[in-house]
Amino acid sequence: MESTQSWVQWLIVDHPWMIEIAVVLLLLFLLNVILKRFLVRSKRMAHLKESDWRYHLDYAAIVPARVLLWVLLATFVLDLLTRELKLSGLTYVGSLRNAGIIACLAWFLLRWKRVFHRVVSLRSEKEKGQMAMDPFTIEIVGKIFTITVIFISVLIIMQLFGLNVVPLVTFGGIGAATLGIAGKDVISNFFGGMMIYFTRPFMINDLIELPDKKLLGTIEEIGWYFTSVRDLEKKPLYIPNSVFSTEPVINQSRMTHRRIDEAIGIRYQDLKVLPKIVEEIRSLFEHNVSIDHHQSIYVFLSNLGEFAVHIEVKAYVLCTRYEDFMEVRQAVLTSICKVIEKNGAAIPYPTMEVIRGGAIPRKTS
């Protein structure tokens, strides 16, 4: 009994700070449990869907909040030990606590950015791609937000530990100029990526062509330094972003039409039926629903060739998908051949006529 009383006296009278630590630890544990149950219960009670930002609130808040509670406990214990045991080495406990709060807040904001990206993606899938913000805008806003949060957090933490950030920022400007001269290629690629985000000459999954580079491929990823393109042979190509600011880019995914441009030849002996053939080909285009009749349609005699008379045929097809265009083009060319055959004409082809007696072979049609 006396040992118990002496132990209680030792704890309450001589070392009350240990009771404070136990009470704070209990309170933090209860706050941890209450926070998790409150967020999970509120999500269930509200019957939230994945496209609602409140559904992902527990993901963004619980882990940073738990870490923050433990940071508060650790700094409280250190501060209490410093005062009770009169330790002189722990002079930055307050700064550590504030730095922990800033770091956890920045962590929460970065996780919240992921929540925002997830919610917008789910809503875009639900609305079948009709979204208020396109993927380019979401990505650039997310990257700028990440850089801003990290930069401001680092500056605040440095200020908390007594570092003057003004000379550092000034020195950083001088260092940035030096790095700019040394790494101009890196910087040009970085700003090239920024210009791609702002001007949007192409987007992910677009089919682009670089005529000067003889490159045709699909955009897979647009990064800060390079853009990933998958060519027609399914090989990945990593193109520095600065290339797109100096080279012409053809975005084939944004074309509105594809064009039929052919030169059809008939024999010279078929000139008498040429007007009828031209008229029937023109009628063929006018009654084809795949042809854009608001655009110009050309069916004319273009030139008198060496062995044939050429009819120029030009028209715009409404479909832009390559497979669909080739089907329309195939149907049109087949119909033109039938028109020529129906009128008793024929498409010439080059032949060789060998003259007996050792004469030189002569080309005929």
PDB file of N, CA, C and O in Angstrom, residues 280-336:
ATOM      1  N   GLU A 280     -21.489  11.923-116.737  1.00  0.00           N
ATOM      2  CA  GLU A 280     -21.929  10.835-115.861  1.00  0.00           C
ATOM      3  C   GLU A 280     -21.056  10.745-114.600  1.00  0.00           C
ATOM      4  O   GLU A 280     -21.558  10.420-113.514  1.00  0.00           O
ATOM      5  N   ILE A 281     -19.756  11.034-114.729  1.00  0.00           N
ATOM      6  CA  ILE A 281     -18.894  11.043-113.534  1.00  0.00           C
ATOM      7  C   ILE A 281     -19.288  12.170-112.596  1.00  0.00           C
ATOM      8  O   ILE A 281     -19.353  11.984-111.372  1.00  0.00           O
ATOM      9  N   ARG A 282     -19.606  13.340-113.175  1.00  0.00           N
ATOM     10  CA  ARG A 282     -20.045  14.464-112.345  1.00  0.00           C
ATOM     11  C   ARG A 282     -21.362  14.138-111.644  1.00  0.00           C
ATOM     12  O   ARG A 282     -21.548  14.452-110.456  1.00  0.00           O
ATOM     13  N   SER A 283     -22.274  13.494-112.353  1.00  0.00           N
ATOM     14  CA  SER A 283     -23.537  13.077-111.739  1.00  0.00           C
ATOM     15  C   SER A 283     -23.307  12.041-110.650  1.00  0.00           C
ATOM     16  O   SER A 283     -24.000  12.015-109.626  1.00  0.00           O
ATOM     17  N   LEU A 284     -22.313  11.193-110.890  1.00  0.00           N
ATOM     18  CA  LEU A 284     -21.968  10.190-109.875  1.00  0.00           C
ATOM     19  C   LEU A 284     -21.554  10.847-108.564  1.00  0.00           C
ATOM     20  O   LEU A 284     -21.970  10.426-107.471  1.00  0.00           O
ATOM     21  N   PHE A 285     -20.734  11.899-108.621  1.00  0.00           N
ATOM     22  CA  PHE A 285     -20.312  12.620-107.420  1.00  0.00           C
ATOM     23  C   PHE A 285     -21.482  13.358-106.765  1.00  0.00           C
ATOM     24  O   PHE A 285     -21.588  13.408-105.542  1.00  0.00           O
ATOM     25  N   GLU A 286     -22.356  13.938-107.584  1.00  0.00           N
ATOM     26  CA  GLU A 286     -23.467  14.721-107.029  1.00  0.00           C
ATOM     27  C   GLU A 286     -24.469  13.873-106.277  1.00  0.00           C
ATOM     28  O   GLU A 286     -25.175  14.374-105.394  1.00  0.00           O
ATOM     29  N   HIS A 287     -24.552  12.586-106.593  1.00  0.00           N
ATOM     30  CA  HIS A 287     -25.511  11.706-105.920  1.00  0.00           C
ATOM     31  C   HIS A 287     -24.860  10.841-104.844  1.00  0.00           C
ATOM     32  O   HIS A 287     -25.518   9.984-104.259  1.00  0.00           O
ATOM     33  N   ASN A 288     -23.595  11.058-104.585  1.00  0.00           N
ATOM     34  CA  ASN A 288     -22.896  10.292-103.552  1.00  0.00           C
ATOM     35  C   ASN A 288     -22.999  11.030-102.220  1.00  0.00           C
ATOM     36  O   ASN A 288     -22.557  12.168-102.088  1.00  0.00           O
ATOM     37  N   VAL A 289     -23.594  10.385-101.214  1.00  0.00           N
ATOM     38  CA  VAL A 289     -23.827  11.046 -99.924  1.00  0.00           C
ATOM     39  C   VAL A 289     -22.534  11.239 -99.139  1.00  0.00           C
ATOM     40  O   VAL A 289     -22.496  12.026 -98.183  1.00  0.00           O
ATOM     41  N   SER A 290     -21.477  10.541 -99.508  1.00  0.00           N
ATOM     42  CA  SER A 290     -20.208  10.679 -98.788  1.00  0.00           C
ATOM     43  C   SER A 290     -19.391  11.869 -99.271  1.00  0.00           C
ATOM     44  O   SER A 290     -18.368  12.199 -98.666  1.00  0.00           O
ATOM     45  N   ILE A 291     -19.815  12.501-100.352  1.00  0.00           N
ATOM     46  CA  ILE A 291     -19.121  13.656-100.909  1.00  0.00           C
ATOM     47  C   ILE A 291     -19.732  14.933-100.348  1.00  0.00           C
ATOM     48  O   ILE A 291     -20.962  15.055-100.238  1.00  0.00           O
ATOM     49  N   ASP A 292     -18.884  15.890 -99.978  1.00  0.00           N
ATOM     50  CA  ASP A 292     -19.359  17.185 -99.486  1.00  0.00           C
ATOM     51  C   ASP A 292     -19.717  18.050-100.696  1.00  0.00           C
ATOM     52  O   ASP A 292     -18.855  18.531-101.427  1.00  0.00           O
ATOM     53  N   HIS A 293     -21.016  18.272-100.896  1.00  0.00           N
ATOM     54  CA  HIS A 293     -21.477  19.028-102.059  1.00  0.00           C
ATOM     55  C   HIS A 293     -21.377  20.535-101.850  1.00  0.00           C
ATOM     56  O   HIS A 293     -21.657  21.302-102.782  1.00  0.00           O
ATOM     57  N   HIS A 294     -20.987  20.969-100.635  1.00  0.00           N
ATOM     58  CA  HIS A 294     -20.745  22.396-100.408  1.00  0.00           C
ATOM     59  C   HIS A 294     -19.349  22.807-100.863  1.00  0.00           C
ATOM     60  O   HIS A 294     -19.034  23.988-100.926  1.00  0.00           O
ATOM     61  N   GLN A 295     -18.507  21.819-101.109  1.00  0.00           N
ATOM     62  CA  GLN A 295     -17.171  22.084-101.624  1.00  0.00           C
ATOM     63  C   GLN A 295     -17.163  21.898-103.140  1.00  0.00           C
ATOM     64  O   GLN A 295     -18.064  21.278-103.710  1.00  0.00           O
ATOM     65  N   SER A 296     -16.125  22.426-103.772  1.00  0.00           N
ATOM     66  CA  SER A 296     -16.031  22.350-105.235  1.00  0.00           C
ATOM     67  C   SER A 296     -15.776  20.916-105.679  1.00  0.00           C
ATOM     68  O   SER A 296     -15.000  20.179-105.063  1.00  0.00           O
ATOM     69  N   ILE A 297     -16.447  20.528-106.760  1.00  0.00           N
ATOM     70  CA  ILE A 297     -16.262  19.224-107.376  1.00  0.00           C
ATOM     71  C   ILE A 297     -15.750  19.458-108.796  1.00  0.00           C
ATOM     72  O   ILE A 297     -16.380  20.154-109.592  1.00  0.00           O
ATOM     73  N   TYR A 298     -14.596  18.883-109.104  1.00  0.00           N
ATOM     74  CA  TYR A 298     -13.964  19.103-110.406  1.00  0.00           C
ATOM     75  C   TYR A 298     -13.973  17.795-111.193  1.00  0.00           C
ATOM     76  O   TYR A 298     -13.419  16.786-110.748  1.00  0.00           O
ATOM     77  N   VAL A 299     -14.609  17.828-112.369  1.00  0.00           N
ATOM     78  CA  VAL A 299     -14.548  16.726-113.331  1.00  0.00           C
ATOM     79  C   VAL A 299     -14.397  17.372-114.708  1.00  0.00           C
ATOM     80  O   VAL A 299     -15.381  17.813-115.318  1.00  0.00           O
ATOM     81  N   PHE A 300     -13.163  17.476-115.189  1.00  0.00           N
ATOM     82  CA  PHE A 300     -12.876  18.178-116.440  1.00  0.00           C
ATOM     83  C   PHE A 300     -11.776  17.445-117.199  1.00  0.00           C
ATOM     84  O   PHE A 300     -10.973  16.703-116.612  1.00  0.00           O
ATOM     85  N   LEU A 301     -11.747  17.712-118.514  1.00  0.00           N
ATOM     86  CA  LEU A 301     -10.622  17.277-119.320  1.00  0.00           C
ATOM     87  C   LEU A 301      -9.414  18.130-118.929  1.00  0.00           C
ATOM     88  O   LEU A 301      -9.427  19.348-119.062  1.00  0.00           O
ATOM     89  N   SER A 302      -8.356  17.491-118.442  1.00  0.00           N
ATOM     90  CA  SER A 302      -7.217  18.251-117.918  1.00  0.00           C
ATOM     91  C   SER A 302      -6.109  18.439-118.948  1.00  0.00           C
ATOM     92  O   SER A 302      -5.581  19.536-119.109  1.00  0.00           O
ATOM     93  N   ASN A 303      -5.729  17.393-119.664  1.00  0.00           N
ATOM     94  CA  ASN A 303      -4.665  17.549-120.661  1.00  0.00           C
ATOM     95  C   ASN A 303      -4.713  16.408-121.664  1.00  0.00           C
ATOM     96  O   ASN A 303      -5.354  15.366-121.431  1.00  0.00           O
ATOM     97  N   LEU A 304      -4.022  16.619-122.769  1.00  0.00           N
ATOM     98  CA  LEU A 304      -3.892  15.608-123.812  1.00  0.00           C
ATOM     99  C   LEU A 304      -2.514  14.980-123.653  1.00  0.00           C
ATOM    100  O   LEU A 304      -1.496  15.592-123.989  1.00  0.00           O
ATOM    101  N   GLY A 305      -2.475  13.777-123.139  1.00  0.00           N
ATOM    102  CA  GLY A 305      -1.215  13.125-122.887  1.00  0.00           C
ATOM    103  C   GLY A 305      -0.617  12.501-124.132  1.00  0.00           C
ATOM    104  O   GLY A 305      -1.161  12.606-125.243  1.00  0.00           O
ATOM    105  N   GLU A 306       0.503  11.844-123.956  1.00  0.00           N
ATOM    106  CA  GLU A 306       1.196  11.248-125.095  1.00  0.00           C
ATOM    107  C   GLU A 306       0.425  10.072-125.662  1.00  0.00           C
ATOM    108  O   GLU A 306       0.388   9.870-126.883  1.00  0.00           O
ATOM    109  N   PHE A 307      -0.223   9.294-124.787  1.00  0.00           N
ATOM    110  CA  PHE A 307      -0.944   8.114-125.239  1.00  0.00           C
ATOM    111  C   PHE A 307      -2.404   8.101-124.779  1.00  0.00           C
ATOM    112  O   PHE A 307      -3.114   7.158-125.107  1.00  0.00           O
ATOM    113  N   ALA A 308      -2.838   9.110-123.998  1.00  0.00           N
ATOM    114  CA  ALA A 308      -4.198   9.083-123.470  1.00  0.00           C
ATOM    115  C   ALA A 308      -4.691  10.498-123.219  1.00  0.00           C
ATOM    116  O   ALA A 308      -3.922  11.452-123.145  1.00  0.00           O
ATOM    117  N   VAL A 309      -6.003  10.604-123.100  1.00  0.00           N
ATOM    118  CA  VAL A 309      -6.665  11.846-122.715  1.00  0.00           C
ATOM    119  C   VAL A 309      -6.990  11.737-121.230  1.00  0.00           C
ATOM    120  O   VAL A 309      -7.621  10.757-120.806  1.00  0.00           O
ATOM    121  N   HIS A 310      -6.588  12.723-120.425  1.00  0.00           N
ATOM    122  CA  HIS A 310      -6.732  12.644-118.976  1.00  0.00           C
ATOM    123  C   HIS A 310      -7.908  13.487-118.492  1.00  0.00           C
ATOM    124  O   HIS A 310      -8.053  14.648-118.873  1.00  0.00           O
ATOM    125  N   ILE A 311      -8.728  12.870-117.659  1.00  0.00           N
ATOM    126  CA  ILE A 311      -9.856  13.563-117.011  1.00  0.00           C
ATOM    127  C   ILE A 311      -9.461  13.800-115.556  1.00  0.00           C
ATOM    128  O   ILE A 311      -9.165  12.852-114.815  1.00  0.00           O
ATOM    129  N   GLU A 312      -9.469  15.040-115.136  1.00  0.00           N
ATOM    130  CA  GLU A 312      -9.132  15.390-113.752  1.00  0.00           C
ATOM    131  C   GLU A 312     -10.373  15.270-112.880  1.00  0.00           C
ATOM    132  O   GLU A 312     -11.414  15.844-113.179  1.00  0.00           O
ATOM    133  N   VAL A 313     -10.253  14.517-111.799  1.00  0.00           N
ATOM    134  CA  VAL A 313     -11.367  14.266-110.884  1.00  0.00           C
ATOM    135  C   VAL A 313     -10.921  14.673-109.486  1.00  0.00           C
ATOM    136  O   VAL A 313      -9.982  14.107-108.936  1.00  0.00           O
ATOM    137  N   LYS A 314     -11.617  15.672-108.908  1.00  0.00           N
ATOM    138  CA  LYS A 314     -11.302  16.147-107.561  1.00  0.00           C
ATOM    139  C   LYS A 314     -12.592  16.399-106.792  1.00  0.00           C
ATOM    140  O   LYS A 314     -13.520  17.015-107.322  1.00  0.00           O
ATOM    141  N   ALA A 315     -12.630  15.901-105.559  1.00  0.00           N
ATOM    142  CA  ALA A 315     -13.796  16.112-104.696  1.00  0.00           C
ATOM    143  C   ALA A 315     -13.384  15.885-103.250  1.00  0.00           C
ATOM    144  O   ALA A 315     -12.381  15.207-102.969  1.00  0.00           O
ATOM    145  N   TYR A 316     -14.164  16.447-102.322  1.00  0.00           N
ATOM    146  CA  TYR A 316     -13.882  16.331-100.890  1.00  0.00           C
ATOM    147  C   TYR A 316     -14.837  15.331-100.257  1.00  0.00           C
ATOM    148  O   TYR A 316     -16.059  15.396-100.459  1.00  0.00           O
ATOM    149  N   VAL A 317     -14.263  14.413 -99.487  1.00  0.00           N
ATOM    150  CA  VAL A 317     -15.033  13.386 -98.792  1.00  0.00           C
ATOM    151  C   VAL A 317     -15.274  13.837 -97.353  1.00  0.00           C
ATOM    152  O   VAL A 317     -14.382  14.404 -96.703  1.00  0.00           O
ATOM    153  N   LEU A 318     -16.481  13.587 -96.843  1.00  0.00           N
ATOM    154  CA  LEU A 318     -16.842  14.059 -95.499  1.00  0.00           C
ATOM    155  C   LEU A 318     -16.110  13.288 -94.401  1.00  0.00           C
ATOM    156  O   LEU A 318     -15.751  13.858 -93.376  1.00  0.00           O
ATOM    157  N   CYS A 319     -15.882  12.004 -94.588  1.00  0.00           N
ATOM    158  CA  CYS A 319     -15.244  11.212 -93.530  1.00  0.00           C
ATOM    159  C   CYS A 319     -13.740  11.488 -93.512  1.00  0.00           C
ATOM    160  O   CYS A 319     -13.113  11.664 -94.560  1.00  0.00           O
ATOM    161  N   THR A 320     -13.163  11.527 -92.331  1.00  0.00           N
ATOM    162  CA  THR A 320     -11.729  11.782 -92.175  1.00  0.00           C
ATOM    163  C   THR A 320     -10.955  10.547 -91.733  1.00  0.00           C
ATOM    164  O   THR A 320      -9.728  10.523 -91.847  1.00  0.00           O
ATOM    165  N   ARG A 321     -11.638   9.560 -91.218  1.00  0.00           N
ATOM    166  CA  ARG A 321     -10.954   8.317 -90.819  1.00  0.00           C
ATOM    167  C   ARG A 321     -10.413   7.639 -92.074  1.00  0.00           C
ATOM    168  O   ARG A 321     -11.110   7.494 -93.081  1.00  0.00           O
ATOM    169  N   TYR A 322      -9.147   7.216 -92.019  1.00  0.00           N
ATOM    170  CA  TYR A 322      -8.472   6.737 -93.219  1.00  0.00           C
ATOM    171  C   TYR A 322      -9.175   5.521 -93.822  1.00  0.00           C
ATOM    172  O   TYR A 322      -9.343   5.428 -95.048  1.00  0.00           O
ATOM    173  N   GLU A 323      -9.590   4.575 -92.995  1.00  0.00           N
ATOM    174  CA  GLU A 323     -10.244   3.385 -93.509  1.00  0.00           C
ATOM    175  C   GLU A 323     -11.545   3.732 -94.220  1.00  0.00           C
ATOM    176  O   GLU A 323     -11.846   3.198 -95.300  1.00  0.00           O
ATOM    177  N   ASP A 324     -12.342   4.642 -93.618  1.00  0.00           N
ATOM    178  CA  ASP A 324     -13.600   5.050 -94.246  1.00  0.00           C
ATOM    179  C   ASP A 324     -13.349   5.776 -95.564  1.00  0.00           C
ATOM    180  O   ASP A 324     -14.071   5.568 -96.549  1.00  0.00           O
ATOM    181  N   PHE A 325     -12.324   6.627 -95.582  1.00  0.00           N
ATOM    182  CA  PHE A 325     -12.005   7.360 -96.808  1.00  0.00           C
ATOM    183  C   PHE A 325     -11.606   6.399 -97.922  1.00  0.00           C
ATOM    184  O   PHE A 325     -12.018   6.561 -99.082  1.00  0.00           O
ATOM    185  N   MET A 326     -10.786   5.383 -97.603  1.00  0.00           N
ATOM    186  CA  MET A 326     -10.350   4.445 -98.625  1.00  0.00           C
ATOM    187  C   MET A 326     -11.523   3.630 -99.175  1.00  0.00           C
ATOM    188  O   MET A 326     -11.551   3.286-100.370  1.00  0.00           O
ATOM    189  N   GLU A 327     -12.517   3.329 -98.343  1.00  0.00           N
ATOM    190  CA  GLU A 327     -13.704   2.633 -98.833  1.00  0.00           C
ATOM    191  C   GLU A 327     -14.485   3.503 -99.806  1.00  0.00           C
ATOM    192  O   GLU A 327     -14.946   3.031-100.857  1.00  0.00           O
ATOM    193  N   VAL A 328     -14.649   4.807 -99.459  1.00  0.00           N
ATOM    194  CA  VAL A 328     -15.361   5.719-100.353  1.00  0.00           C
ATOM    195  C   VAL A 328     -14.580   5.884-101.659  1.00  0.00           C
ATOM    196  O   VAL A 328     -15.161   5.855-102.758  1.00  0.00           O
ATOM    197  N   ARG A 329     -13.278   6.049-101.548  1.00  0.00           N
ATOM    198  CA  ARG A 329     -12.437   6.231-102.738  1.00  0.00           C
ATOM    199  C   ARG A 329     -12.497   4.997-103.636  1.00  0.00           C
ATOM    200  O   ARG A 329     -12.580   5.100-104.872  1.00  0.00           O
ATOM    201  N   GLN A 330     -12.461   3.823-103.038  1.00  0.00           N
ATOM    202  CA  GLN A 330     -12.547   2.590-103.807  1.00  0.00           C
ATOM    203  C   GLN A 330     -13.882   2.496-104.540  1.00  0.00           C
ATOM    204  O   GLN A 330     -13.928   2.121-105.726  1.00  0.00           O
ATOM    205  N   ALA A 331     -14.973   2.839-103.850  1.00  0.00           N
ATOM    206  CA  ALA A 331     -16.295   2.784-104.482  1.00  0.00           C
ATOM    207  C   ALA A 331     -16.402   3.783-105.633  1.00  0.00           C
ATOM    208  O   ALA A 331     -16.974   3.477-106.692  1.00  0.00           O
ATOM    209  N   VAL A 332     -15.831   4.983-105.447  1.00  0.00           N
ATOM    210  CA  VAL A 332     -15.887   5.999-106.490  1.00  0.00           C
ATOM    211  C   VAL A 332     -15.100   5.570-107.715  1.00  0.00           C
ATOM    212  O   VAL A 332     -15.565   5.675-108.863  1.00  0.00           O
ATOM    213  N   LEU A 333     -13.880   5.069-107.528  1.00  0.00           N
ATOM    214  CA  LEU A 333     -13.053   4.646-108.656  1.00  0.00           C
ATOM    215  C   LEU A 333     -13.667   3.460-109.388  1.00  0.00           C
ATOM    216  O   LEU A 333     -13.615   3.379-110.627  1.00  0.00           O
ATOM    217  N   THR A 334     -14.276   2.552-108.638  1.00  0.00           N
ATOM    218  CA  THR A 334     -14.951   1.419-109.281  1.00  0.00           C
ATOM    219  C   THR A 334     -16.119   1.891-110.140  1.00  0.00           C
ATOM    220  O   THR A 334     -16.319   1.408-111.267  1.00  0.00           O
ATOM    221  N   SER A 335     -16.880   2.856-109.625  1.00  0.00           N
ATOM    222  CA  SER A 335     -18.012   3.388-110.388  1.00  0.00           C
ATOM    223  C   SER A 335     -17.539   4.122-111.638  1.00  0.00           C
ATOM    224  O   SER A 335     -18.178   4.043-112.697  1.00  0.00           O
ATOM    225  N   ILE A 336     -16.427   4.848-111.551  1.00  0.00           N
ATOM    226  CA  ILE A 336     -15.890   5.551-112.722  1.00  0.00           C
ATOM    227  C   ILE A 336     -15.473   4.551-113.796  1.00  0.00           C
ATOM    228  O   ILE A 336     -15.724   4.754-115.005  1.00  0.00           O
TER     229      ILE A 336
END
